[in-house]
Coordinates of C-alpha atoms and ligand atoms in Angstrom, one line a residue:
M26 CA 0.0 0.0 0.0
N27 CA 1.3 3.4 -0.9
F28 CA 0.6 5.2 2.4
Y29 CA 2.3 8.4 1.2
R30 CA 0.5 9.6 -1.9
T31 CA 2.5 10.6 -4.9
S32 CA 1.1 11.8 -8.3
N33 CA 0.9 9.7 -11.5
R34 CA 3.3 12.1 -13.1
F35 CA 5.7 11.2 -10.3
A36 CA 5.3 7.5 -11.0
E37 CA 6.5 8.1 -14.6
L38 CA 9.5 10.2 -13.4
S39 CA 10.4 7.6 -10.8
A40 CA 10.4 4.8 -13.4
A41 CA 12.5 7.0 -15.8
V42 CA 15.0 7.7 -13.0
Q43 CA 15.3 4.0 -12.1
D44 CA 16.0 3.3 -15.8
F45 CA 18.5 6.1 -15.9
V46 CA 20.3 4.7 -12.9
K47 CA 20.4 1.2 -14.2
N48 CA 21.2 1.8 -17.9
D49 CA 23.2 5.1 -17.8
L50 CA 24.8 5.7 -14.4
E51 CA 25.6 2.2 -13.1
P52 CA 27.7 1.2 -16.2
I53 CA 30.0 4.3 -15.7
G54 CA 30.1 4.4 -11.9
L55 CA 33.6 3.1 -11.7
R56 CA 35.0 5.2 -14.5
V57 CA 33.5 8.3 -13.1
E58 CA 35.1 7.5 -9.7
A59 CA 38.5 6.8 -11.3
Q60 CA 38.5 9.8 -13.5
A61 CA 36.7 12.1 -11.0
H62 CA 34.5 13.5 -13.8
I63 CA 30.9 13.1 -14.9
P64 CA 30.6 13.0 -18.7
E65 CA 28.8 15.9 -20.3
E66 CA 26.3 13.6 -22.0
I67 CA 25.2 12.3 -18.6
V68 CA 24.6 15.9 -17.4
A69 CA 22.7 16.5 -20.6
K70 CA 20.4 13.6 -19.9
M71 CA 19.9 14.8 -16.3
R72 CA 18.7 18.1 -17.9
R73 CA 16.3 16.3 -20.2
L74 CA 14.8 14.3 -17.3
G75 CA 14.3 17.6 -15.4
L76 CA 16.5 16.6 -12.6
F77 CA 17.9 20.1 -12.1
G78 CA 14.5 21.4 -11.2
L79 CA 13.0 18.7 -9.0
A80 CA 12.1 21.0 -6.2
I81 CA 11.6 24.2 -8.2
P82 CA 7.9 25.0 -8.8
E83 CA 6.4 24.5 -12.3
K84 CA 5.7 28.2 -12.4
Y85 CA 9.5 28.7 -12.7
G86 CA 10.1 25.8 -15.1
G87 CA 10.8 23.1 -12.5
L88 CA 9.0 19.8 -11.9
G89 CA 7.5 21.1 -8.6
L90 CA 7.8 17.8 -6.7
S91 CA 6.7 17.6 -3.1
T92 CA 9.4 17.1 -0.6
L93 CA 8.4 13.4 -0.3
E94 CA 8.7 12.9 -4.0
E95 CA 12.0 14.7 -4.2
I96 CA 13.4 12.5 -1.4
L97 CA 12.3 9.3 -3.1
I98 CA 14.2 10.4 -6.3
Y99 CA 17.3 11.1 -4.2
I100 CA 17.1 7.6 -2.6
E101 CA 17.2 6.0 -6.0
L102 CA 20.0 8.2 -7.3
T103 CA 22.3 7.5 -4.3
K104 CA 22.0 3.7 -4.8
T105 CA 24.7 4.3 -7.4
N106 CA 27.8 6.6 -7.3
A107 CA 26.9 9.4 -5.0
C108 CA 28.4 12.1 -7.1
F109 CA 25.5 11.9 -9.6
R110 CA 23.1 13.1 -6.9
S111 CA 25.5 15.8 -5.8
R112 CA 25.7 17.2 -9.4
I113 CA 22.0 18.1 -9.3
G114 CA 21.8 18.5 -5.5
T115 CA 23.1 22.0 -5.0
S116 CA 20.9 23.3 -7.8
N117 CA 17.8 21.7 -6.3
G118 CA 18.8 22.5 -2.8
I119 CA 21.2 24.8 -1.0
G120 CA 22.1 26.7 -4.2
S121 CA 18.5 27.7 -5.2
M122 CA 16.3 27.3 -2.2
G123 CA 17.3 30.6 -0.7
I124 CA 16.1 32.4 -3.9
L125 CA 12.9 30.4 -3.8
F126 CA 12.1 30.8 -0.1
D127 CA 13.1 34.5 0.4
G128 CA 13.9 36.0 -3.1
T129 CA 11.9 38.8 -4.7
E130 CA 9.6 37.8 -7.6
K131 CA 12.1 39.5 -9.9
Q132 CA 15.0 37.4 -8.6
R133 CA 12.9 34.2 -8.8
E134 CA 11.9 34.9 -12.4
K135 CA 15.5 35.7 -13.4
Y136 CA 17.3 32.8 -11.8
L137 CA 15.0 29.8 -11.1
P138 CA 14.0 29.0 -14.7
R139 CA 17.7 28.9 -15.8
I140 CA 18.5 26.7 -12.8
A141 CA 15.5 24.4 -13.2
S142 CA 16.4 23.8 -16.9
G143 CA 20.0 22.9 -15.9
Q144 CA 21.3 25.7 -18.2
W145 CA 22.7 27.2 -15.0
T146 CA 24.0 25.3 -11.9
A147 CA 23.5 26.9 -8.5
A148 CA 25.9 26.5 -5.5
F149 CA 25.9 27.7 -1.9
A150 CA 28.9 29.3 -0.1
L151 CA 28.8 29.5 3.7
T152 CA 31.8 27.7 5.0
E153 CA 35.1 29.6 5.5
P154 CA 38.6 28.6 6.7
N155 CA 37.7 29.8 10.2
A156 CA 33.9 29.1 10.2
G157 CA 32.4 25.7 9.5
S158 CA 30.0 24.5 12.2
D159 CA 30.3 27.9 13.8
A160 CA 28.6 29.5 10.8
A161 CA 27.5 32.6 12.7
H162 CA 31.2 33.6 12.9
I163 CA 31.9 34.0 9.1
S164 CA 34.0 36.9 8.2
T165 CA 33.6 37.4 4.4
A166 CA 32.4 41.0 4.4
A167 CA 30.2 43.0 2.1
V168 CA 30.3 46.8 2.2
L169 CA 28.0 49.1 0.2
D170 CA 29.9 51.1 -2.3
G171 CA 27.5 53.2 -4.3
N172 CA 25.0 50.9 -6.0
A173 CA 27.2 47.8 -5.4
W174 CA 28.4 45.5 -2.6
L175 CA 32.2 45.2 -2.4
I176 CA 33.0 41.6 -1.2
N177 CA 36.2 40.5 0.4
G178 CA 37.0 37.1 2.0
T179 CA 37.4 33.4 1.3
K180 CA 34.9 30.5 1.2
Q181 CA 36.0 26.9 1.1
F182 CA 34.7 23.4 0.3
I183 CA 32.1 24.9 -2.1
T184 CA 30.4 22.0 -3.9
N185 CA 29.9 22.5 -7.7
A186 CA 31.7 25.8 -7.7
D187 CA 33.5 24.8 -10.9
C188 CA 30.3 24.3 -12.8
A189 CA 28.2 26.9 -11.0
H190 CA 26.9 30.0 -12.7
V191 CA 25.2 31.4 -9.6
I192 CA 26.3 31.1 -6.0
T193 CA 24.1 31.9 -3.0
T194 CA 26.8 33.5 -0.8
I195 CA 26.4 34.3 2.9
V196 CA 28.3 37.4 4.0
V197 CA 28.6 39.8 6.9
T198 CA 27.0 43.1 6.3
D199 CA 27.2 44.3 10.0
E200 CA 29.9 42.9 12.1
Q201 CA 28.5 44.2 15.3
K202 CA 25.1 42.5 14.8
G203 CA 26.6 39.2 13.6
A204 CA 23.9 36.4 13.1
R205 CA 21.3 38.7 14.8
G206 CA 20.7 41.0 11.8
G207 CA 24.3 41.4 10.5
I208 CA 24.5 38.5 8.0
S209 CA 23.0 38.7 4.4
A210 CA 22.6 36.3 1.5
L211 CA 23.8 37.5 -1.8
I212 CA 23.2 36.1 -5.3
I213 CA 26.7 36.1 -7.0
E214 CA 27.2 35.3 -10.6
K215 CA 30.4 33.5 -11.4
D216 CA 31.7 36.1 -13.8
M217 CA 31.2 39.1 -11.5
P218 CA 34.6 40.8 -11.3
G219 CA 36.8 40.0 -8.3
L220 CA 35.7 36.4 -7.8
T221 CA 38.3 33.7 -8.3
I222 CA 37.6 30.0 -8.1
G223 CA 40.5 27.8 -6.9
P224 CA 41.4 24.3 -8.1
A225 CA 39.3 21.3 -7.1
D226 CA 40.1 19.9 -3.7
I227 CA 41.4 16.3 -3.7
K228 CA 39.0 14.4 -1.5
M229 CA 38.5 11.0 0.1
G230 CA 35.1 10.4 -1.6
L231 CA 32.5 11.8 -3.9
K232 CA 35.3 12.2 -6.4
G233 CA 33.1 13.0 -9.3
S234 CA 31.7 16.0 -7.4
H235 CA 34.1 18.8 -6.9
T236 CA 34.6 21.3 -4.1
H237 CA 36.6 24.5 -4.4
E238 CA 37.8 27.6 -2.6
L239 CA 36.3 30.9 -3.6
V240 CA 38.3 34.1 -3.1
F241 CA 36.5 37.4 -3.2
K242 CA 38.8 40.4 -3.7
D243 CA 36.9 43.7 -4.1
C244 CA 34.2 41.6 -5.9
R245 CA 31.5 44.0 -7.1
V246 CA 27.9 42.7 -6.8
P247 CA 24.8 44.8 -7.6
S248 CA 23.2 46.1 -4.4
D249 CA 19.8 44.6 -5.4
N250 CA 21.4 41.1 -5.5
V251 CA 20.6 40.6 -1.8
I252 CA 18.1 37.7 -1.6
G253 CA 14.8 39.4 -0.9
G254 CA 16.1 42.9 -1.8
M255 CA 17.4 45.6 0.4
Q256 CA 14.8 45.1 3.1
M257 CA 16.3 41.7 3.6
V258 CA 19.8 43.0 4.4
G259 CA 20.8 41.4 7.7
Q260 CA 18.3 38.5 7.4
G261 CA 20.6 36.1 5.5
F262 CA 21.4 33.9 8.5
K263 CA 17.8 32.9 8.8
T264 CA 17.6 32.2 5.0
A265 CA 20.7 30.0 5.3
M266 CA 19.3 28.0 8.2
R267 CA 16.0 27.5 6.4
V268 CA 17.9 26.2 3.4
L269 CA 20.0 23.9 5.6
D270 CA 16.9 22.5 7.3
K271 CA 15.6 21.2 4.0
G272 CA 19.1 20.1 3.0
R273 CA 19.2 17.8 6.1
L274 CA 16.4 15.7 4.7
T275 CA 18.3 15.4 1.5
M276 CA 21.3 14.1 3.3
G277 CA 19.1 11.6 5.1
A278 CA 17.9 10.4 1.7
A279 CA 21.5 10.1 0.3
A280 CA 22.5 8.1 3.4
L281 CA 19.5 5.9 3.1
G282 CA 20.0 5.2 -0.7
A283 CA 23.6 4.2 -0.1
S284 CA 22.6 2.0 2.8
E285 CA 19.9 0.2 0.9
D286 CA 22.3 -0.5 -1.9
L287 CA 24.8 -1.9 0.7
L288 CA 22.2 -4.2 2.1
D289 CA 21.4 -5.4 -1.4
V290 CA 25.1 -6.1 -2.1
C291 CA 25.4 -8.0 1.2
V292 CA 22.3 -10.1 0.6
K293 CA 23.7 -11.2 -2.8
H294 CA 27.1 -12.0 -1.3
V295 CA 25.7 -14.1 1.5
R296 CA 23.3 -15.9 -1.0
G297 CA 26.4 -16.6 -3.1
R298 CA 28.2 -18.1 -0.2
M299 CA 25.2 -20.3 0.7
N300 CA 24.9 -21.5 -3.0
S301 CA 28.5 -22.5 -2.8
G302 CA 27.9 -24.8 0.2
Q303 CA 28.3 -22.7 3.4
T304 CA 25.5 -23.4 5.9
A305 CA 23.4 -21.0 7.9
A306 CA 25.4 -22.0 10.9
D307 CA 28.7 -21.1 9.1
L308 CA 27.3 -17.7 8.2
Q309 CA 25.3 -16.9 11.4
S310 CA 27.2 -13.7 12.2
A311 CA 26.5 -12.4 8.6
H312 CA 22.9 -13.4 8.9
F313 CA 22.6 -11.4 12.2
D314 CA 24.3 -8.5 10.5
L315 CA 21.8 -8.6 7.6
A316 CA 18.9 -8.6 10.1
D317 CA 20.4 -5.6 12.0
M318 CA 21.0 -3.7 8.8
A319 CA 17.5 -4.3 7.5
T320 CA 15.9 -3.3 10.9
Q321 CA 17.8 0.0 11.0
L322 CA 16.9 0.7 7.4
Y323 CA 13.3 0.1 8.1
A324 CA 13.3 2.7 10.9
A325 CA 15.3 5.2 8.9
R326 CA 13.0 5.0 5.9
Q327 CA 10.0 5.6 8.1
M328 CA 11.4 8.6 9.8
L329 CA 12.7 10.2 6.6
L330 CA 9.5 9.7 4.6
Y331 CA 7.3 10.8 7.5
T332 CA 9.3 14.0 8.1
A333 CA 9.2 14.8 4.4
W334 CA 5.4 14.2 4.4
L335 CA 5.1 16.5 7.5
R336 CA 7.0 19.2 5.7
D337 CA 4.6 18.8 2.7
Q338 CA 1.7 19.4 5.2
G339 CA 3.2 22.8 6.0
Q340 CA 4.8 21.9 9.3
N341 CA 8.1 23.3 10.5
V342 CA 10.3 20.2 10.6
S343 CA 13.6 21.8 11.7
H344 CA 13.8 19.7 14.8
E345 CA 12.8 16.4 13.0
A346 CA 15.1 17.1 10.1
S347 CA 18.1 17.3 12.4
M348 CA 17.1 13.9 14.0
V349 CA 16.7 12.4 10.5
K350 CA 20.1 13.6 9.4
L351 CA 21.7 12.4 12.6
F352 CA 20.1 9.0 12.6
C353 CA 20.3 8.2 8.8
T354 CA 23.9 9.4 8.3
E355 CA 25.3 7.7 11.5
M356 CA 23.4 4.6 10.4
A357 CA 24.9 4.7 6.9
S358 CA 28.4 4.6 8.4
R359 CA 27.5 1.7 10.6
I360 CA 26.0 -0.2 7.7
A361 CA 29.0 0.5 5.4
D362 CA 31.2 -0.9 8.1
Q363 CA 29.0 -4.0 8.6
A364 CA 28.9 -4.5 4.9
M365 CA 32.7 -4.5 4.8
E366 CA 32.7 -7.0 7.6
I367 CA 30.3 -9.3 5.7
C368 CA 32.1 -9.1 2.4
E369 CA 35.6 -8.6 3.7
S370 CA 38.2 -8.8 0.9
A371 CA 35.6 -8.4 -1.8
G372 CA 34.4 -5.2 -0.2
Y373 CA 37.9 -3.8 0.5
K374 CA 39.1 -3.8 -3.1
T375 CA 39.7 -0.2 -4.3
L376 CA 36.7 1.1 -6.2
A377 CA 34.6 -1.9 -5.1
R378 CA 31.0 -0.8 -4.4
I379 CA 31.4 -1.1 -0.6
E380 CA 34.7 0.7 -0.4
R381 CA 33.2 3.6 -2.4
H382 CA 30.0 3.8 -0.3
L383 CA 32.2 3.6 2.9
R384 CA 34.2 6.7 1.8
D385 CA 31.1 8.6 0.5
V386 CA 28.8 8.1 3.4
R387 CA 31.4 9.5 5.8
L388 CA 30.8 12.9 4.2
Y389 CA 27.1 12.9 5.2
R390 CA 28.1 13.2 8.8
I391 CA 30.1 16.3 8.0
F392 CA 28.3 18.7 5.7
E393 CA 25.1 20.5 6.2
G394 CA 25.8 20.3 9.9
T395 CA 28.0 17.7 11.6
S396 CA 26.4 15.0 13.8
E397 CA 27.5 17.1 16.9
I398 CA 25.7 20.1 15.5
Q399 CA 22.5 18.0 14.9
R400 CA 22.7 16.8 18.6
I401 CA 23.1 20.4 19.7
I402 CA 20.0 21.5 17.7
V403 CA 17.9 18.6 19.0
S404 CA 18.9 18.9 22.6
R405 CA 18.5 22.7 22.6
N406 CA 14.9 22.3 21.3
L407 CA 14.2 19.7 24.0
L408 CA 15.5 21.9 26.8
K409 CA 14.2 25.4 25.8
Ligands
FAD504 C1 32.8 17.4 0.3 C2 32.3 18.6 1.1 C3 31.4 19.4 0.5 C4 31.0 20.6 1.1 N1 30.1 21.4 0.4 C5 29.9 22.7 1.0 C6 29.1 23.6 0.3 O1 28.7 23.4 -0.9 N2 28.9 24.8 0.8 C7 29.4 25.2 2.1 O2 29.2 26.3 2.5 N3 30.1 24.2 2.8 C8 30.4 23.0 2.3 N4 31.1 22.1 3.0 C9 31.6 22.5 4.3 C10 30.9 21.7 5.4 O3 29.6 22.2 5.6 C11 31.8 22.0 6.7 O4 33.0 21.2 6.5 C12 31.0 21.5 8.0 O5 30.1 22.5 8.3 C13 32.0 21.4 9.2 O6 32.8 22.4 9.3 P1 34.4 22.2 9.5 O7 34.8 21.3 8.5 O8 35.0 23.6 9.6 O9 34.5 21.5 10.9 P2 34.4 22.2 12.4 O10 33.3 23.1 12.4 O11 35.8 22.8 12.6 O12 34.2 21.0 13.3 C14 35.3 20.1 13.7 C15 34.7 19.1 14.7 O13 34.3 19.8 15.9 C16 32.9 19.5 16.1 N5 32.3 20.7 16.7 C17 32.2 21.9 16.1 N6 31.5 22.8 16.9 C18 31.1 22.0 18.0 C19 30.3 22.3 19.1 N7 29.8 23.5 19.3 N8 30.0 21.3 20.0 C20 30.5 20.1 19.8 N9 31.3 19.7 18.7 C21 31.5 20.7 17.8 C22 32.3 19.1 14.8 O14 31.2 18.3 14.9 C23 33.5 18.4 14.2 O15 33.5 17.0 14.6 C24 31.5 20.9 2.4 C25 32.4 20.0 3.0 C26 32.8 18.9 2.4 C27 33.8 18.0 3.1

């Protein structure tokens, strides 16, 4: 029974995405990992499927999926190499959602259709060398100079900065006020003078998805590029937090997709062992691991889908989204470790599926708020 209703249109998209994963992404997963590059024809197919506009309303050229539907697509996409989801993820999420949530109508009309079509990629720049979890203490500053903002500072680890045309950038506009009215969200286009994008970071995982440093040196950005216009100057921290709240559900979905794939790999491995003569008693530890993995996955799927559904009912799910991110991403690391234990040498081989998932899922406990930050959010809510 489909407890959570999705539309007929979604059923078609979901089937098309499953075909895309099986026929286009799976066969090149290893090559993409080895070469750290997603071929352009795959990005073109993502555009044709509408994947860059999953969450953007139809009015602005997107597919206008509900949160629940979007999450179900991400679960499918992360059963294969995680970099494919990441390629579309910033455009559907942290890169564009600030413009959708708080942008002026003029800003939405200018940017969202280009992002939804995949013609433009959107990215999100908050993290700095001295401000990761402690996002309220960023120092990249924007000062008004006539009818432009003059930006100076450095951002780091910015996903998709190499292919981004537009970057939602969080800056300080009033140092004294800080997060309480002194931080703003700006829309910065990649060719605005004074912005330099550094080389790709060499990372442990998600090799086909790149992160970069951004250096702003007297970068000039039109004054009306504040998300929401001049009356929203100082409100950017709230915009960033709303964007991250939704992003945390996406991270839950990515962790769940990888974990479901890991369980599938392990079930096949254990069946193979049984077919070649090992008994249930020989494999008891693996059987117990499989049962534990499936049980955690069942719980994770329920909490993720229920929270997405709650959000679609108009509820503020900030608290629940943190619990989802914490539970699903910690679970994914446990499951990747158990999968390695079940498959041992076969899993440990470089670029083997388990090895890749093990590296990739570790990231989900870091970005969009580490596990400790989620614990702080949840416990603060409980105690206030
Ligand atoms: C692959 C990748 C992609 C990324 N993409 C983006 C992006 O697109 N845009 C962007 O803006 N950023 C991005 N980031 C940055 C990411 O969001 C930060 O790395 C993350 O917020 C953690 O910050 P940090 O690395 O500075 O760690 P820190 O904040 O220095 O944390 C270090 C450790 O201390 C713990 N800690 C910190 N504060 C507390 C506290 N108060 N109480 C208890 N423990 C605490 C943390 O949990 C962590 O374990 C990306 C990072 C990676 C690795």
